[in-house]
Amino acid sequence: LYTSGTTGQSKGAVHTHAGFPLKAAFDAGFGMDVKQGDTFFWFTDMGWMMGPFLIFGGLINGAAVLLFDGAPDYPAPDRLWELVSRHRVTHLG
């Protein structure tokens, strides 16, 4: 995992075996109440830490995850809200 470079150049960060997935699952489950039957959608990409957080935090807790690629406002300005409605998203970030 690489840092975003907010305070300088991006840096590689090493995580111990299962440390990040378990922390993501714990935070999503206890901090956000993500659970089986939920649909978890975080508008992000896999290159930022919230992408893997979406995958691990959602799937380990038994939730469905919604992945997104493309422009949020094309072909219509309400594209994201249409996805939220169509897929019955319960957790949006």
PDB file of C-alpha atoms in Angstrom:
ATOM      1  CA  LEU A   1       0.000   0.000   0.000  1.00  0.00           C
ATOM      2  CA  TYR A   2       1.343   3.457  -0.869  1.00  0.00           C
ATOM      3  CA  THR A   3       0.558   6.632   1.010  1.00  0.00           C
ATOM      4  CA  SER A   4      -1.135   9.468  -0.870  1.00  0.00           C
ATOM      5  CA  GLY A   5       1.835  11.809  -0.655  1.00  0.00           C
ATOM      6  CA  THR A   6      -0.159  14.550   1.065  1.00  0.00           C
ATOM      7  CA  THR A   7       2.846  15.694   3.120  1.00  0.00           C
ATOM      8  CA  GLY A   8       5.557  14.807   0.609  1.00  0.00           C
ATOM      9  CA  GLN A   9       6.353  12.009  -1.795  1.00  0.00           C
ATOM     10  CA  SER A  10       4.301   8.822  -1.661  1.00  0.00           C
ATOM     11  CA  LYS A  11       5.826   6.154   0.556  1.00  0.00           C
ATOM     12  CA  GLY A  12       5.343   2.417   0.562  1.00  0.00           C
ATOM     13  CA  ALA A  13       3.746   1.136   3.764  1.00  0.00           C
ATOM     14  CA  VAL A  14       4.207  -2.498   4.809  1.00  0.00           C
ATOM     15  CA  HIS A  15       1.372  -4.191   6.647  1.00  0.00           C
ATOM     16  CA  THR A  16       1.791  -7.347   8.674  1.00  0.00           C
ATOM     17  CA  HIS A  17       0.016 -10.505   7.565  1.00  0.00           C
ATOM     18  CA  ALA A  18      -3.751 -10.007   7.872  1.00  0.00           C
ATOM     19  CA  GLY A  19      -3.295  -6.765   9.833  1.00  0.00           C
ATOM     20  CA  PHE A  20      -4.949  -4.440   7.338  1.00  0.00           C
ATOM     21  CA  PRO A  21      -7.854  -6.732   6.345  1.00  0.00           C
ATOM     22  CA  LEU A  22      -8.725  -7.438   9.975  1.00  0.00           C
ATOM     23  CA  LYS A  23      -8.497  -3.763  10.979  1.00  0.00           C
ATOM     24  CA  ALA A  24     -10.680  -2.767   8.010  1.00  0.00           C
ATOM     25  CA  ALA A  25     -13.238  -5.430   8.944  1.00  0.00           C
ATOM     26  CA  PHE A  26     -13.202  -4.343  12.591  1.00  0.00           C
ATOM     27  CA  ASP A  27     -13.608  -0.638  11.760  1.00  0.00           C
ATOM     28  CA  ALA A  28     -16.368  -1.230   9.204  1.00  0.00           C
ATOM     29  CA  GLY A  29     -18.214  -3.671  11.461  1.00  0.00           C
ATOM     30  CA  PHE A  30     -17.994  -1.863  14.777  1.00  0.00           C
ATOM     31  CA  GLY A  31     -17.523   1.714  13.635  1.00  0.00           C
ATOM     32  CA  MET A  32     -19.979   1.741  10.736  1.00  0.00           C
ATOM     33  CA  ASP A  33     -22.235  -1.215  11.581  1.00  0.00           C
ATOM     34  CA  VAL A  34     -21.558  -2.918   8.218  1.00  0.00           C
ATOM     35  CA  LYS A  35     -23.065  -6.392   8.354  1.00  0.00           C
ATOM     36  CA  GLN A  36     -24.536  -9.227   6.315  1.00  0.00           C
ATOM     37  CA  GLY A  37     -27.342  -8.020   4.068  1.00  0.00           C
ATOM     38  CA  ASP A  38     -25.903  -4.497   3.682  1.00  0.00           C
ATOM     39  CA  THR A  39     -24.552  -2.964   0.492  1.00  0.00           C
ATOM     40  CA  PHE A  40     -21.376  -0.946   1.025  1.00  0.00           C
ATOM     41  CA  PHE A  41     -20.377   1.692  -1.560  1.00  0.00           C
ATOM     42  CA  TRP A  42     -17.412   4.004  -1.188  1.00  0.00           C
ATOM     43  CA  PHE A  43     -16.796   6.351  -4.115  1.00  0.00           C
ATOM     44  CA  THR A  44     -13.049   5.768  -4.443  1.00  0.00           C
ATOM     45  CA  ASP A  45     -10.450   3.919  -6.463  1.00  0.00           C
ATOM     46  CA  MET A  46      -8.287   0.938  -5.553  1.00  0.00           C
ATOM     47  CA  GLY A  47      -5.148   3.101  -5.553  1.00  0.00           C
ATOM     48  CA  TRP A  48      -6.252   4.893  -2.390  1.00  0.00           C
ATOM     49  CA  MET A  49      -6.594   3.107   0.961  1.00  0.00           C
ATOM     50  CA  MET A  50     -10.393   3.392   0.943  1.00  0.00           C
ATOM     51  CA  GLY A  51     -10.609   1.038  -2.064  1.00  0.00           C
ATOM     52  CA  PRO A  52      -9.116  -1.928  -0.186  1.00  0.00           C
ATOM     53  CA  PHE A  53     -11.043  -0.785   2.922  1.00  0.00           C
ATOM     54  CA  LEU A  54     -14.276  -1.092   0.921  1.00  0.00           C
ATOM     55  CA  ILE A  55     -13.384  -4.610  -0.243  1.00  0.00           C
ATOM     56  CA  PHE A  56     -12.089  -6.018   3.055  1.00  0.00           C
ATOM     57  CA  GLY A  57     -14.398  -4.078   5.354  1.00  0.00           C
ATOM     58  CA  GLY A  58     -17.458  -5.050   3.371  1.00  0.00           C
ATOM     59  CA  LEU A  59     -16.811  -8.625   2.323  1.00  0.00           C
ATOM     60  CA  ILE A  60     -15.334  -9.876   5.609  1.00  0.00           C
ATOM     61  CA  ASN A  61     -18.450  -8.570   7.377  1.00  0.00           C
ATOM     62  CA  GLY A  62     -20.714 -10.343   4.869  1.00  0.00           C
ATOM     63  CA  ALA A  63     -21.911  -7.240   3.011  1.00  0.00           C
ATOM     64  CA  ALA A  64     -22.153  -6.800  -0.741  1.00  0.00           C
ATOM     65  CA  VAL A  65     -19.830  -4.158  -2.167  1.00  0.00           C
ATOM     66  CA  LEU A  66     -20.573  -1.870  -5.090  1.00  0.00           C
ATOM     67  CA  LEU A  67     -17.592  -0.931  -7.265  1.00  0.00           C
ATOM     68  CA  PHE A  68     -17.697   2.099  -9.532  1.00  0.00           C
ATOM     69  CA  ASP A  69     -15.679   3.165 -12.548  1.00  0.00           C
ATOM     70  CA  GLY A  70     -16.206   6.241 -14.654  1.00  0.00           C
ATOM     71  CA  ALA A  71     -17.455   9.777 -14.338  1.00  0.00           C
ATOM     72  CA  PRO A  72     -19.830  10.399 -11.427  1.00  0.00           C
ATOM     73  CA  ASP A  73     -21.961  12.831 -13.428  1.00  0.00           C
ATOM     74  CA  TYR A  74     -22.080  11.271 -16.909  1.00  0.00           C
ATOM     75  CA  PRO A  75     -24.325  10.437 -18.703  1.00  0.00           C
ATOM     76  CA  ALA A  76     -26.575  12.199 -16.152  1.00  0.00           C
ATOM     77  CA  PRO A  77     -25.800  14.447 -13.167  1.00  0.00           C
ATOM     78  CA  ASP A  78     -27.606  12.076 -10.783  1.00  0.00           C
ATOM     79  CA  ARG A  79     -25.663   8.976 -11.872  1.00  0.00           C
ATOM     80  CA  LEU A  80     -24.305   8.147  -8.394  1.00  0.00           C
ATOM     81  CA  TRP A  81     -27.702   8.585  -6.751  1.00  0.00           C
ATOM     82  CA  GLU A  82     -29.271   6.341  -9.378  1.00  0.00           C
ATOM     83  CA  LEU A  83     -26.710   3.631  -8.526  1.00  0.00           C
ATOM     84  CA  VAL A  84     -27.397   4.061  -4.796  1.00  0.00           C
ATOM     85  CA  SER A  85     -31.118   3.640  -5.421  1.00  0.00           C
ATOM     86  CA  ARG A  86     -30.837   0.755  -7.891  1.00  0.00           C
ATOM     87  CA  HIS A  87     -28.462  -1.286  -5.719  1.00  0.00           C
ATOM     88  CA  ARG A  88     -30.100  -0.359  -2.400  1.00  0.00           C
ATOM     89  CA  VAL A  89     -26.887   0.969  -0.886  1.00  0.00           C
ATOM     90  CA  THR A  90     -27.024   1.068   2.917  1.00  0.00           C
ATOM     91  CA  HIS A  91     -23.555   2.570   3.540  1.00  0.00           C
ATOM     92  CA  LEU A  92     -22.245   5.356   1.299  1.00  0.00           C
ATOM     93  CA  GLY A  93     -18.851   6.996   1.623  1.00  0.00           C
TER      94      GLY A  93
END
